[in-house]
Coordinates of C-alpha atoms and ligand atoms in Angstrom, one line a residue:
M12 CA 2.4 -6.3 18.3
P13 CA -1.2 -6.6 19.6
V14 CA -2.4 -10.2 19.6
D15 CA -6.1 -11.3 19.3
F16 CA -7.0 -14.9 20.1
S17 CA -10.8 -14.2 20.2
L18 CA -12.9 -17.0 18.7
G19 CA -15.0 -16.5 15.7
E20 CA -18.6 -17.7 15.4
A21 CA -17.7 -21.1 14.0
E22 CA -15.2 -21.7 16.8
R23 CA -17.6 -20.6 19.5
E24 CA -20.3 -23.0 18.1
L25 CA -17.7 -25.8 18.1
V26 CA -16.7 -25.1 21.7
G27 CA -20.4 -25.2 22.8
L28 CA -20.8 -28.6 20.9
C29 CA -17.7 -30.0 22.5
R30 CA -18.6 -28.8 26.0
D31 CA -22.0 -30.4 25.8
F32 CA -20.7 -33.7 24.5
A33 CA -17.8 -33.7 26.9
Q34 CA -20.0 -33.1 29.9
K35 CA -23.0 -35.3 29.0
E36 CA -21.2 -38.2 27.4
I37 CA -17.5 -38.3 27.8
A38 CA -17.3 -37.4 31.5
V39 CA -20.0 -39.9 32.3
R40 CA -18.8 -42.9 30.2
A41 CA -15.0 -42.6 29.8
P42 CA -14.0 -43.4 33.4
A43 CA -15.3 -46.9 33.1
A44 CA -13.2 -47.4 29.9
W45 CA -10.1 -46.0 31.8
D46 CA -10.7 -48.5 34.6
E47 CA -11.1 -51.4 32.2
A48 CA -8.2 -50.2 30.1
R49 CA -10.5 -50.3 27.0
C50 CA -10.4 -47.8 24.1
P51 CA -14.0 -46.2 24.1
T52 CA -14.5 -46.4 20.3
D53 CA -18.2 -45.9 21.0
L54 CA -17.5 -42.4 22.1
L55 CA -15.0 -41.8 19.2
R56 CA -17.7 -43.0 16.7
E57 CA -20.2 -40.5 18.2
M58 CA -17.6 -37.7 18.0
G59 CA -17.2 -38.7 14.3
E60 CA -20.9 -38.3 13.8
L61 CA -20.6 -34.8 15.2
G62 CA -17.9 -34.0 12.7
L63 CA -15.2 -33.9 15.3
L64 CA -12.9 -36.5 13.7
G65 CA -12.3 -34.4 10.6
M66 CA -11.4 -31.2 12.5
L67 CA -8.4 -30.0 10.5
V68 CA -9.5 -31.5 7.2
P69 CA -11.4 -29.3 4.6
E70 CA -15.0 -30.1 3.8
E71 CA -13.9 -31.1 0.3
W72 CA -12.4 -34.2 1.9
G73 CA -15.1 -34.9 4.5
G74 CA -13.8 -32.8 7.3
I75 CA -15.1 -29.5 8.9
G76 CA -12.1 -27.4 8.0
M77 CA -11.7 -25.9 11.5
S78 CA -9.0 -23.4 12.4
T79 CA -6.1 -24.6 14.6
V80 CA -7.2 -22.0 17.2
G81 CA -10.7 -23.6 17.1
F82 CA -9.1 -27.1 17.5
V83 CA -7.2 -25.9 20.6
A84 CA -10.4 -24.4 22.1
A85 CA -12.3 -27.6 21.4
M86 CA -9.5 -29.7 23.0
E87 CA -9.8 -27.6 26.1
Q88 CA -13.4 -28.9 26.5
I89 CA -12.8 -32.6 25.5
G90 CA -9.6 -33.0 27.6
L91 CA -11.3 -31.5 30.6
A92 CA -13.7 -34.5 30.6
D93 CA -11.2 -37.3 29.9
Q94 CA -7.6 -37.4 28.8
S95 CA -7.6 -40.9 27.1
V96 CA -10.5 -39.9 24.8
A97 CA -8.8 -36.6 24.1
A98 CA -5.4 -38.3 23.5
A99 CA -7.0 -40.8 21.0
W100 CA -8.9 -38.0 19.3
Q101 CA -6.0 -35.6 19.0
A102 CA -3.7 -38.4 17.6
H103 CA -6.3 -39.2 15.0
V104 CA -7.0 -35.5 14.1
T105 CA -3.3 -34.6 13.8
I106 CA -0.7 -37.2 13.2
G107 CA -3.2 -39.9 12.2
S108 CA -4.9 -37.9 9.4
L109 CA -2.6 -35.0 8.4
P110 CA 0.1 -37.0 6.5
L111 CA -2.7 -38.1 4.1
Y112 CA -4.2 -34.6 3.7
L113 CA -0.9 -32.7 3.4
F114 CA 1.1 -35.1 1.3
G115 CA -1.3 -37.6 -0.3
D116 CA -2.7 -37.4 -3.8
D117 CA -6.4 -37.0 -4.5
D118 CA -6.9 -40.8 -5.0
Q119 CA -5.3 -41.4 -1.6
R120 CA -7.3 -38.7 0.0
E121 CA -10.5 -40.1 -1.4
R122 CA -9.7 -43.7 -0.4
W123 CA -8.2 -43.2 3.1
L124 CA -8.5 -39.6 4.3
R125 CA -12.3 -39.2 3.7
P126 CA -13.3 -42.2 6.0
L127 CA -11.0 -40.8 8.7
A128 CA -12.4 -37.2 8.3
E129 CA -16.0 -38.4 8.2
G130 CA -15.4 -40.4 11.5
R131 CA -15.8 -43.8 10.0
A132 CA -12.3 -44.9 10.8
L133 CA -9.4 -44.1 13.1
G134 CA -6.0 -43.0 11.9
A135 CA -2.5 -44.1 13.2
F136 CA 1.0 -42.7 12.7
G137 CA 3.9 -45.2 12.7
L138 CA 7.2 -43.6 13.4
T139 CA 8.7 -44.9 16.7
E140 CA 10.6 -48.2 16.7
P141 CA 12.1 -50.2 19.6
D142 CA 15.6 -48.8 18.7
A143 CA 14.5 -45.4 17.3
G144 CA 12.4 -43.0 19.3
S145 CA 13.9 -39.5 19.7
D146 CA 16.3 -40.3 16.9
A147 CA 13.8 -40.7 14.1
R148 CA 16.6 -41.1 11.5
G149 CA 17.6 -44.3 13.2
I150 CA 14.6 -46.3 12.1
T151 CA 15.4 -49.7 10.4
T152 CA 11.9 -50.6 9.1
R153 CA 12.6 -50.8 5.4
A154 CA 10.7 -50.8 2.1
E155 CA 12.2 -52.3 -1.0
P156 CA 10.7 -51.9 -4.5
R157 CA 9.1 -55.2 -5.6
D158 CA 6.7 -56.2 -8.4
D159 CA 5.2 -52.7 -9.0
G160 CA 4.9 -52.2 -5.3
W161 CA 6.9 -52.2 -2.1
L162 CA 7.9 -55.0 0.3
I163 CA 8.0 -53.7 3.9
N164 CA 9.8 -55.4 6.8
G165 CA 10.3 -54.2 10.3
R166 CA 8.5 -53.2 13.5
K167 CA 7.1 -50.2 15.2
A168 CA 6.7 -49.5 18.9
F169 CA 4.1 -47.6 20.9
I170 CA 1.7 -46.9 18.0
S171 CA -1.6 -45.4 19.0
N172 CA -5.0 -46.0 17.4
A173 CA -3.8 -48.9 15.1
G174 CA -5.4 -51.8 16.9
T175 CA -9.0 -50.7 17.6
D176 CA -12.2 -52.0 16.0
M177 CA -12.3 -48.8 13.9
S178 CA -8.6 -48.6 12.9
F179 CA -8.1 -48.3 9.2
G180 CA -4.4 -49.4 9.3
V181 CA -1.3 -47.1 9.7
T182 CA 0.7 -44.5 7.8
L183 CA 4.3 -45.5 8.5
L184 CA 7.8 -44.3 7.9
A185 CA 10.3 -46.7 6.4
R186 CA 13.9 -46.5 5.0
V187 CA 13.9 -47.0 1.3
G188 CA 16.1 -49.8 0.0
S189 CA 18.5 -51.9 2.0
L190 CA 20.5 -50.7 5.0
D191 CA 23.7 -50.8 2.9
D192 CA 22.4 -48.5 0.2
G193 CA 24.4 -45.4 1.3
P194 CA 22.8 -42.3 2.8
P195 CA 19.4 -43.2 4.1
R196 CA 16.3 -42.2 2.2
Y197 CA 12.9 -42.3 3.9
A198 CA 9.4 -42.7 2.5
S199 CA 5.9 -43.1 4.0
F200 CA 3.4 -45.8 3.2
V201 CA -0.2 -46.7 4.0
V202 CA -0.5 -50.3 5.3
E203 CA -4.2 -51.2 5.7
A204 CA -5.5 -53.4 8.5
G205 CA -5.7 -57.0 7.3
T206 CA -2.8 -56.8 4.9
P207 CA -1.0 -60.2 4.9
G208 CA 2.2 -60.0 7.1
Y209 CA 0.9 -57.1 9.1
T210 CA 0.3 -58.1 12.7
M211 CA 0.4 -56.5 16.1
G212 CA 1.0 -57.1 19.8
P213 CA -1.5 -56.8 22.6
K214 CA -2.7 -53.3 23.9
L215 CA 0.1 -52.0 26.1
R216 CA -0.6 -51.1 29.7
G217 CA 0.4 -47.5 30.6
I218 CA 0.5 -45.6 33.9
G219 CA -2.2 -43.3 32.4
W220 CA -4.1 -42.8 29.1
R221 CA -5.5 -46.3 29.9
G222 CA -8.3 -45.9 27.4
L223 CA -5.8 -45.2 24.6
D224 CA -5.0 -48.2 22.4
T225 CA -1.2 -48.3 22.0
R226 CA 0.6 -51.3 20.5
E227 CA 3.7 -52.8 18.8
L228 CA 3.2 -53.4 15.1
F229 CA 5.1 -56.0 13.0
F230 CA 5.7 -56.1 9.3
D231 CA 6.9 -59.4 7.9
D232 CA 7.2 -59.3 4.0
V233 CA 4.2 -57.0 3.8
W234 CA 3.6 -56.2 0.2
V235 CA 1.7 -53.0 -0.8
P236 CA 1.0 -51.7 -4.3
A237 CA 2.8 -48.6 -5.6
E238 CA -0.2 -46.4 -4.9
H239 CA 0.4 -46.9 -1.2
L240 CA 3.4 -44.7 -1.3
V241 CA 2.5 -41.2 0.2
G242 CA 4.3 -38.3 -1.4
D243 CA 7.8 -38.5 -2.8
A244 CA 10.0 -41.6 -2.0
D245 CA 12.7 -39.2 -0.6
M246 CA 10.4 -36.9 1.4
G247 CA 9.0 -39.3 4.1
L248 CA 11.1 -38.0 7.0
S249 CA 10.4 -34.3 6.4
Q250 CA 6.7 -35.2 5.9
F251 CA 6.6 -36.9 9.3
L252 CA 8.5 -34.1 11.0
R253 CA 6.2 -31.5 9.5
T254 CA 3.2 -33.4 10.7
L255 CA 4.7 -33.6 14.2
E256 CA 4.8 -29.8 14.4
V257 CA 1.0 -29.7 14.4
G258 CA 1.1 -32.5 16.9
R259 CA 3.1 -30.2 19.2
I260 CA 0.2 -27.7 19.4
S261 CA -2.2 -30.5 20.0
I262 CA -0.2 -31.9 22.9
A263 CA 0.1 -28.4 24.3
A264 CA -3.7 -28.0 24.1
L265 CA -4.2 -31.4 25.8
S266 CA -1.8 -30.2 28.6
L267 CA -3.9 -27.1 29.0
S268 CA -7.0 -29.1 29.5
L269 CA -5.4 -31.3 32.1
T270 CA -4.1 -28.4 34.0
Q271 CA -7.6 -26.7 34.0
A272 CA -9.1 -29.9 35.1
V273 CA -6.8 -30.4 38.1
L274 CA -7.0 -26.7 39.0
D275 CA -10.8 -26.9 39.1
L276 CA -10.8 -30.1 41.2
A277 CA -8.2 -28.8 43.6
T278 CA -10.0 -25.5 44.1
E279 CA -13.3 -27.1 44.7
Y280 CA -11.8 -29.6 47.2
A281 CA -9.8 -27.0 49.0
R282 CA -13.0 -24.9 49.6
Q283 CA -14.8 -27.9 51.1
R284 CA -12.1 -29.7 53.1
V285 CA -12.0 -28.5 56.6
Q286 CA -8.9 -28.9 58.9
F287 CA -7.9 -26.9 62.0
G288 CA -11.5 -25.5 62.0
Q289 CA -11.4 -23.9 58.5
P290 CA -11.4 -24.8 54.9
I291 CA -7.9 -25.6 53.7
S292 CA -8.4 -23.0 50.9
K293 CA -7.9 -20.4 53.7
F294 CA -4.2 -21.6 54.3
Q295 CA -1.7 -19.6 52.3
A296 CA 0.3 -22.6 51.4
V297 CA -2.7 -24.0 49.5
Q298 CA -3.7 -20.7 48.1
F299 CA -0.3 -20.1 46.6
K300 CA -0.3 -23.5 44.8
L301 CA -3.7 -22.6 43.3
A302 CA -2.6 -19.1 42.4
D303 CA 0.5 -20.4 40.7
M304 CA -1.4 -23.0 38.7
A305 CA -3.9 -20.4 37.5
T306 CA -1.1 -17.9 36.5
E307 CA 1.0 -20.5 34.8
L308 CA -2.0 -21.9 33.0
E309 CA -2.8 -18.4 31.6
A310 CA 0.8 -18.1 30.4
A311 CA 0.8 -21.6 28.7
R312 CA -2.6 -20.8 27.1
W313 CA -1.1 -17.7 25.5
L314 CA 1.8 -19.6 24.1
T315 CA -0.5 -22.3 22.7
Y316 CA -3.0 -20.0 21.1
R317 CA -0.1 -18.0 19.6
A318 CA 1.4 -21.1 18.0
A319 CA -2.1 -22.1 16.7
S320 CA -2.8 -18.6 15.3
L321 CA 0.5 -18.5 13.5
R322 CA -0.3 -21.8 11.8
D323 CA -3.7 -20.4 10.8
A324 CA -2.1 -17.3 9.4
G325 CA 0.2 -19.5 7.3
Q326 CA 3.3 -18.3 9.2
P327 CA 6.2 -20.4 10.6
F328 CA 5.2 -21.8 14.0
H329 CA 8.0 -24.4 14.5
K330 CA 9.7 -22.7 17.5
E331 CA 6.5 -21.4 19.0
A332 CA 4.8 -24.8 18.9
A333 CA 7.8 -26.4 20.7
M334 CA 7.8 -23.6 23.3
A335 CA 4.0 -24.1 23.9
K336 CA 4.4 -27.8 24.2
L337 CA 7.3 -27.6 26.6
K338 CA 5.7 -25.0 28.8
A339 CA 2.2 -26.5 28.9
R340 CA 3.2 -30.1 29.5
R341 CA 5.7 -29.4 32.3
L342 CA 2.9 -27.3 33.9
A343 CA 0.4 -30.1 33.5
A344 CA 2.8 -32.6 35.2
W345 CA 3.5 -30.2 38.1
A346 CA -0.1 -29.0 38.5
A347 CA -1.3 -32.6 38.6
S348 CA 1.1 -33.5 41.4
E349 CA 0.2 -30.4 43.4
A350 CA -3.5 -31.0 42.9
V351 CA -3.1 -34.5 44.4
Q352 CA -1.1 -32.9 47.3
I353 CA -4.1 -30.6 48.0
H354 CA -6.4 -33.7 48.1
G355 CA -4.1 -35.4 50.6
G356 CA -4.6 -39.2 50.9
L357 CA -7.9 -39.1 49.0
G358 CA -6.0 -37.8 45.9
Y359 CA -3.9 -40.9 45.9
M360 CA -6.9 -43.1 45.4
L361 CA -7.6 -44.2 41.9
D362 CA -11.3 -43.7 42.4
T363 CA -10.8 -39.9 42.4
P364 CA -10.7 -38.0 39.1
V365 CA -7.6 -36.1 40.3
A366 CA -5.7 -39.4 40.7
R367 CA -6.5 -40.4 37.1
F368 CA -5.4 -37.0 35.8
Y369 CA -2.2 -37.4 37.8
C370 CA -1.6 -40.8 36.1
D371 CA -2.4 -39.3 32.7
A372 CA 0.0 -36.3 33.2
K373 CA 3.3 -38.1 32.9
V374 CA 3.0 -39.2 29.3
L375 CA 2.4 -35.6 28.2
E376 CA 6.2 -35.1 28.8
I377 CA 7.1 -38.0 26.6
G378 CA 4.7 -38.5 23.7
E379 CA 5.4 -37.1 20.2
G380 CA 8.9 -35.9 21.2
T381 CA 10.1 -35.6 24.8
N382 CA 10.7 -32.4 26.8
E383 CA 14.4 -32.7 26.1
I384 CA 13.8 -32.9 22.3
Q385 CA 11.6 -29.7 22.6
H386 CA 14.6 -28.0 24.2
L387 CA 16.7 -29.1 21.3
V388 CA 14.2 -27.8 18.8
I389 CA 14.0 -24.4 20.6
A390 CA 17.8 -24.2 21.0
R391 CA 18.3 -24.9 17.3
A392 CA 15.8 -22.2 16.4
L393 CA 17.9 -19.8 18.5
G394 CA 20.9 -20.7 16.3
C395 CA 22.7 -23.1 18.7
Ligands
FAD403 C1 1.4 -43.7 25.3 C2 2.3 -43.4 24.1 C3 1.7 -43.3 22.8 C4 2.6 -43.1 21.7 N1 2.0 -43.1 20.5 C5 2.9 -43.0 19.4 C6 2.3 -43.1 18.1 O1 1.1 -43.1 17.9 N2 3.2 -43.1 17.0 C7 4.6 -43.1 17.2 O2 5.3 -43.1 16.2 N3 5.1 -43.0 18.5 C8 4.3 -43.0 19.5 N4 4.8 -43.0 20.8 C9 6.3 -42.9 21.0 C10 6.8 -41.6 21.5 O3 6.7 -40.6 20.5 C11 8.2 -41.9 22.0 O4 8.1 -42.7 23.2 C12 9.0 -40.6 22.2 O5 9.3 -39.9 21.0 C13 10.4 -40.9 22.9 O6 11.1 -42.0 22.3 P1 11.6 -43.2 23.2 O7 10.5 -43.7 24.0 O8 12.3 -44.2 22.3 O9 12.7 -42.6 24.1 P2 14.2 -42.3 23.8 O10 14.4 -41.6 22.5 O11 15.0 -43.6 24.0 O12 14.6 -41.3 25.0 C14 14.9 -41.7 26.3 C15 15.4 -40.5 27.1 O13 16.6 -40.0 26.5 C16 16.3 -38.6 26.2 N5 17.1 -38.2 25.0 C17 17.1 -38.9 23.8 N6 17.8 -38.2 22.9 C18 18.3 -37.1 23.5 C19 19.1 -36.0 23.1 N7 19.6 -35.9 21.9 N8 19.4 -35.0 24.1 C20 18.8 -35.1 25.3 N9 18.1 -36.1 25.8 C21 17.8 -37.1 24.9 C22 14.8 -38.5 26.0 O14 14.4 -37.1 26.1 C23 14.3 -39.4 27.1 O15 14.3 -38.7 28.3 C24 4.0 -43.1 21.9 C25 4.5 -43.2 23.2 C26 3.7 -43.4 24.3 C27 4.3 -43.5 25.7

């Protein structure tokens, strides 16, 4: 079947806008935020003014209604400039906003989704807990019906975008009722920043993505009114898992951008660095690394755009998104390591962009479902 991933006019315009902003603003300002381990919300606000925070939300709800293919192409530009900004942005656009768009009612969309899509607030997705990561069904945060609303108790681990000065709160997953109530039921709720009983720990310090704000969240007798329940009280888990399918394409795209960045840096460096009387790019051992990176990048790109185009066509993309994510993120981690190798000792120094990309690469193999979990998803789709 012939496959056409060519971009339409709207997508091409978006790519140009993102390329300009990434080169003129993000590439210049984000490294300082990485060094200071500070979330650059100034940049995210400016991206919001350009419409980039409502990427996958229709205009009706304050977004720009971009195709998934367009989002991937935009990510290739943003992630090339800085991975922390790209990580915060993609988490907001996909898992931070989509539960409200896909499963919220119109009142919830008006109240919480519109500010997210218009770029006035940042969205967060609360699934992981200290004792439940890959095993999402194992969460113990619980919500009990109380006084025309819900009483929420528990904690969440590693939640991104919930603790910045533009965070609106979090959409979280909880078990409904007590833990002794029989087969678990799950529901998702909005908890707004400032709700009594909702607190959080300090920003966590990661190996990479140092500009991303990731924290532990605590819920001690947090009461929310009934209208904070998103979707059906039994459908929370499937809502969260469906949202993560789009997140897979997004992490694949982020991985493409990192691979392109380190390929560009390593090629440039190899052409300039002279050893044994010639540029190291003339040595086959270096050339083969670069040729492999470029070839594998093209293969990962095809998988990612294929998954995105399936979503745009309204077709199932579950398996394809997992394949794209697995391929692209393993490539990014390998390519970042080889790019540092090509830079020699200089590539080990944190002042070089290649070293920062190397630090940022590892988490791509963990976040929003590890490599091993992608293997499981693909194997299940094969009927195993
Ligand atoms: C920087 C960062 C940001 C994050 N942001 C968010 C966020 O915004 N919202 C959110 O909800 N979560 C977030 N997470 C959490 C992330 O999704 C989890 O870390 C991830 O899903 C893995 O869960 P875990 O860390 O508990 O590892 P575990 O599930 O404990 O896994 C540990 C190891 O065991 C392996 N393993 C587990 N089960 C199996 C199995 N069945 N078969 C084979 N191997 C298995 C895993 O692959 C892994 O290698 C973030 C994490 C990081 C690091």
